[in-house]
Amino acid sequence: MLINNRTELSRDERNTAGKKTVNNQGTQIELLESKIRRKNLIVKRIPDDANEKSQETREKIGTVLQTIGAPTDTARDVDEVTRIEKYNNTRTPPIIVKLTTGRNQEIMELTRS
C-alpha cells in the first residue's frame, strides 16, 4: 500500500511538472508570435484590382513607401505582402506587409510627419 501511494505521489508530481512546462511553452510561443507581429504593417486604402497579383501589390507598397520618404528595397526588406480579404468592389481590403527587419517603427514615424 505504501509503495502504491509513493507511485501516485510521483505521478501527481510529474503531472504538475508537465503542466508547468506546457504553460511555460505557451507563454514563450505567445512572446515569439508577438515579436514576429511587431514587424508587420497594415496598410489601408490602396486600390485593389480584381486580378491583382502579389507582385503588383508589392510594387504598390514600394511606391507608397517611396512617397512617404521611406525608401525600401521591397525585394530585400519586405518578406511578404498579402491582402487580408478577398477582392471586393465595394471596399478596399487592407494589406499586411511583413518586413524582414524592424523598420516598421521608423516607417510609422514617417507617416505621422
Coordinates of N, CA and C in Angstrom, one line a residue:
M1 N 0.8 -1.2 0.0 CA 0.0 0.0 0.0 C 0.9 1.3 0.0
L2 N 1.9 1.3 0.8 CA 2.8 2.4 0.9 C 3.5 2.7 -0.5
I3 N 3.9 1.6 -1.1 CA 4.6 1.7 -2.4 C 3.6 2.3 -3.4
N4 N 2.4 1.9 -3.4 CA 1.4 2.5 -4.3 C 1.1 4.0 -4.1
N5 N 1.1 4.4 -2.8 CA 1.0 5.9 -2.5 C 2.2 6.6 -3.0
R6 N 3.4 6.1 -2.9 CA 4.6 6.8 -3.5 C 4.5 6.9 -5.0
T7 N 4.0 5.9 -5.6 CA 3.8 5.9 -7.1 C 2.8 7.0 -7.5
E8 N 1.7 7.0 -6.8 CA 0.7 8.1 -7.0 C 1.2 9.5 -6.8
L9 N 2.0 9.7 -5.8 CA 2.6 11.0 -5.5 C 3.5 11.3 -6.6
S10 N 4.3 10.4 -7.0 CA 5.3 10.6 -8.1 C 4.6 11.0 -9.4
R11 N 3.5 10.3 -9.7 CA 2.7 10.5 -10.9 C 2.1 11.9 -10.8
D12 N 1.6 12.3 -9.6 CA 1.0 13.7 -9.4 C 2.1 14.7 -9.6
E13 N 3.2 14.5 -9.1 CA 4.3 15.5 -9.2 C 4.7 15.6 -10.7
R14 N 4.8 14.5 -11.4 CA 5.1 14.6 -12.8 C 4.0 15.3 -13.6
N15 N 2.8 15.1 -13.2 CA 1.7 15.8 -13.9 C 1.8 17.3 -13.7
T16 N 2.0 17.7 -12.4 CA 2.2 19.1 -12.1 C 3.4 19.7 -12.9
A17 N 4.5 19.0 -12.9 CA 5.6 19.5 -13.6 C 5.3 19.6 -15.1
G18 N 4.6 18.6 -15.7 CA 4.2 18.7 -17.1 C 3.4 19.9 -17.4
K19 N 2.4 20.2 -16.5 CA 1.5 21.3 -16.7 C 2.3 22.6 -16.7
K20 N 3.3 22.7 -15.8 CA 4.1 23.9 -15.7 C 4.9 24.1 -17.0
T21 N 5.4 23.0 -17.5 CA 6.2 23.0 -18.7 C 5.3 23.5 -19.9
V22 N 4.1 23.0 -20.0 CA 3.2 23.4 -21.1 C 2.9 24.8 -21.0
N23 N 2.6 25.3 -19.8 CA 2.3 26.7 -19.6 C 3.4 27.6 -20.0
N24 N 4.7 27.2 -19.6 CA 5.8 28.0 -19.9 C 6.0 28.0 -21.4
Q25 N 5.8 26.9 -22.1 CA 6.0 26.9 -23.5 C 4.9 27.7 -24.2
G26 N 3.7 27.7 -23.7 CA 2.6 28.5 -24.2 C 3.0 30.0 -24.1
T27 N 3.6 30.4 -23.0 CA 4.0 31.8 -22.8 C 5.1 32.2 -23.8
Q28 N 6.1 31.3 -24.0 CA 7.1 31.5 -24.9 C 6.6 31.6 -26.4
I29 N 5.7 30.8 -26.7 CA 5.1 30.9 -28.1 C 4.4 32.2 -28.3
E30 N 3.6 32.7 -27.3 CA 3.0 34.0 -27.4 C 4.0 35.1 -27.6
L31 N 5.1 35.1 -26.8 CA 6.1 36.1 -26.9 C 6.7 36.1 -28.3
L32 N 7.0 34.9 -28.8 CA 7.6 34.8 -30.2 C 6.6 35.3 -31.3
E33 N 5.4 35.0 -31.1 CA 4.4 35.5 -32.1 C 4.3 37.0 -32.0
S34 N 4.3 37.5 -30.9 CA 4.2 39.0 -30.7 C 5.4 39.6 -31.3
K35 N 6.6 39.1 -31.1 CA 7.8 39.6 -31.7 C 7.7 39.6 -33.2
I36 N 7.2 38.6 -33.8 CA 7.0 38.5 -35.3 C 6.0 39.5 -35.8
R37 N 4.9 39.7 -35.0 CA 3.9 40.6 -35.5 C 4.4 42.1 -35.4
R38 N 5.4 42.4 -34.5 CA 5.9 43.7 -34.4 C 6.5 44.2 -35.8
K39 N 6.9 43.3 -36.6 CA 7.5 43.6 -37.9 C 6.4 43.8 -39.0
N40 N 5.2 43.7 -38.6 CA 4.1 43.8 -39.6 C 3.6 45.2 -39.7
L41 N 3.2 45.6 -40.9 CA 2.5 46.8 -41.1 C 1.1 46.5 -41.7
I42 N 0.1 47.2 -41.4 CA -1.2 47.1 -42.1 C -1.4 48.4 -42.8
V43 N -1.5 48.2 -44.1 CA -1.7 49.4 -45.0 C -3.1 49.4 -45.5
K44 N -3.8 50.5 -45.4 CA -5.2 50.6 -45.9 C -5.3 51.6 -47.0
R45 N -6.4 51.5 -47.7 CA -6.8 52.5 -48.8 C -5.9 52.4 -50.0
I46 N -5.3 51.3 -50.3 CA -4.6 51.1 -51.6 C -5.5 50.4 -52.5
P47 N -5.9 51.0 -53.6 CA -6.9 50.3 -54.5 C -6.5 48.9 -54.9
D48 N -7.5 48.1 -55.0 CA -7.3 46.6 -55.3 C -7.9 46.4 -56.7
D49 N -7.2 45.7 -57.6 CA -7.7 45.3 -58.9 C -8.2 43.9 -58.7
A50 N -9.2 43.6 -59.6 CA -9.8 42.2 -59.5 C -8.9 41.1 -59.6
N51 N -7.9 41.2 -60.5 CA -7.0 40.1 -60.7 C -5.6 40.5 -60.3
E52 N -5.4 41.3 -59.3 CA -4.1 41.8 -58.9 C -3.3 40.6 -58.3
K53 N -2.0 40.6 -58.8 CA -1.1 39.6 -58.4 C -0.3 40.1 -57.2
S54 N 0.3 39.2 -56.5 CA 1.1 39.6 -55.3 C 2.2 40.5 -55.7
Q55 N 2.9 40.3 -56.8 CA 4.0 41.2 -57.2 C 3.5 42.6 -57.5
E56 N 2.3 42.8 -58.0 CA 1.7 44.1 -58.3 C 1.4 44.8 -56.9
T57 N 0.9 44.0 -56.0 CA 0.7 44.6 -54.6 C 2.0 45.0 -54.0
R58 N 3.0 44.2 -54.1 CA 4.3 44.5 -53.6 C 4.9 45.8 -54.2
E59 N 4.7 46.0 -55.5 CA 5.1 47.2 -56.2 C 4.3 48.4 -55.7
K60 N 3.0 48.3 -55.5 CA 2.2 49.4 -54.9 C 2.8 49.8 -53.5
I61 N 3.1 48.8 -52.7 CA 3.6 49.1 -51.4 C 5.0 49.8 -51.5
G62 N 5.8 49.4 -52.4 CA 7.1 50.1 -52.7 C 6.9 51.5 -53.1
T63 N 5.9 51.8 -53.9 CA 5.6 53.1 -54.3 C 5.1 54.0 -53.1
V64 N 4.3 53.4 -52.3 CA 3.8 54.1 -51.1 C 4.9 54.5 -50.2
L65 N 5.8 53.5 -50.0 CA 6.9 53.7 -49.1 C 7.9 54.8 -49.6
Q66 N 8.1 54.8 -50.9 CA 8.9 55.9 -51.5 C 8.2 57.2 -51.4
T67 N 6.9 57.3 -51.5 CA 6.1 58.5 -51.4 C 6.2 59.2 -50.0
I68 N 6.2 58.3 -49.0 CA 6.2 58.9 -47.6 C 7.7 59.1 -47.2
G69 N 8.7 58.8 -48.0 CA 10.0 59.1 -47.7 C 10.7 58.0 -46.9
A70 N 10.2 56.8 -47.1 CA 10.9 55.6 -46.5 C 11.3 54.6 -47.6
P71 N 12.3 55.1 -48.4 CA 12.8 54.2 -49.5 C 13.1 52.8 -49.0
T72 N 12.6 51.8 -49.6 CA 12.7 50.4 -49.2 C 13.0 49.6 -50.4
D73 N 13.9 48.7 -50.3 CA 14.1 47.7 -51.3 C 13.2 46.5 -51.0
T74 N 12.0 46.5 -51.7 CA 11.0 45.6 -51.4 C 11.4 44.1 -51.5
A75 N 12.4 43.9 -52.4 CA 12.9 42.5 -52.6 C 13.7 42.1 -51.4
R76 N 14.3 43.0 -50.7 CA 15.2 42.6 -49.6 C 14.5 42.9 -48.2
D77 N 13.8 44.0 -48.1 CA 13.2 44.4 -46.8 C 11.8 43.9 -46.5
V78 N 11.1 43.5 -47.6 CA 9.7 43.0 -47.4 C 9.7 41.5 -47.7
D79 N 9.2 40.8 -46.6 CA 9.2 39.4 -46.7 C 7.9 38.9 -47.5
E80 N 6.8 39.5 -47.1 CA 5.5 39.0 -47.7 C 4.5 40.2 -47.7
V81 N 3.7 40.2 -48.8 CA 2.6 41.2 -48.9 C 1.4 40.5 -49.3
T82 N 0.3 40.6 -48.5 CA -0.9 39.9 -48.8 C -2.1 40.8 -48.4
R83 N -3.1 40.7 -49.2 CA -4.4 41.3 -48.8 C -5.1 40.5 -47.8
I84 N -5.7 41.2 -46.8 CA -6.3 40.4 -45.7 C -7.6 39.8 -46.2
E85 N -8.3 40.4 -47.1 CA -9.6 39.9 -47.5 C -9.6 39.6 -49.0
K86 N -10.5 38.9 -49.5 CA -10.6 38.7 -51.0 C -11.1 40.0 -51.6
Y87 N -11.0 40.1 -53.0 CA -11.4 41.2 -53.7 C -12.8 41.5 -53.5
N88 N -13.1 42.8 -53.2 CA -14.5 43.3 -53.0 C -14.6 44.6 -53.7
N89 N -15.5 44.8 -54.7 CA -15.6 46.0 -55.4 C -16.2 47.2 -54.6
T90 N -16.7 46.9 -53.4 CA -17.4 48.0 -52.6 C -16.4 48.6 -51.6
R91 N -15.4 47.9 -51.2 CA -14.4 48.5 -50.3 C -13.0 47.9 -50.5
T92 N -12.0 48.6 -50.2 CA -10.6 48.2 -50.4 C -10.1 47.4 -49.2
P93 N -9.7 46.1 -49.5 CA -9.2 45.3 -48.4 C -7.8 45.8 -48.0
P94 N -7.5 45.8 -46.7 CA -6.2 46.2 -46.2 C -5.1 45.2 -46.6
I95 N -3.9 45.6 -46.5 CA -2.7 44.8 -46.9 C -1.8 44.6 -45.7
I96 N -1.4 43.4 -45.4 CA -0.4 43.1 -44.4 C 1.0 43.1 -45.1
V97 N 1.9 43.9 -44.6 CA 3.2 43.9 -45.1 C 4.1 43.3 -44.0
K98 N 4.7 42.2 -44.3 CA 5.6 41.6 -43.3 C 7.1 41.9 -43.7
L99 N 7.7 42.7 -42.8 CA 9.0 43.2 -43.0 C 10.0 42.2 -42.5
T100 N 11.2 42.2 -43.1 CA 12.3 41.3 -42.7 C 13.0 42.0 -41.5
T101 N 12.9 43.3 -41.4 CA 13.6 44.0 -40.3 C 12.5 44.7 -39.5
G102 N 13.0 45.3 -38.4 CA 12.0 46.0 -37.5 C 11.9 47.5 -37.9
R103 N 11.9 47.8 -39.2 CA 11.8 49.2 -39.6 C 10.4 49.8 -39.5
N104 N 9.4 49.0 -39.1 CA 8.0 49.5 -39.1 C 7.9 50.7 -38.2
Q105 N 8.6 50.8 -37.1 CA 8.5 52.0 -36.2 C 9.0 53.2 -37.0
E106 N 10.1 53.1 -37.7 CA 10.6 54.2 -38.5 C 9.6 54.6 -39.5
I107 N 9.0 53.6 -40.2 CA 8.0 53.9 -41.2 C 6.8 54.6 -40.6
M108 N 6.4 54.2 -39.5 CA 5.2 54.8 -38.8 C 5.5 56.2 -38.4
E109 N 6.7 56.5 -38.0 CA 7.1 57.9 -37.7 C 7.0 58.8 -38.9
L110 N 7.4 58.2 -40.0 CA 7.4 59.0 -41.3 C 6.0 59.3 -41.7
T111 N 5.0 58.4 -41.5 CA 3.7 58.6 -41.9 C 3.0 59.7 -41.0
R112 N 3.5 59.9 -39.8 CA 3.0 61.0 -38.9 C 3.5 62.3 -39.3
S113 N 4.6 62.4 -40.0 CA 5.2 63.7 -40.4 C 4.4 64.5 -41.3

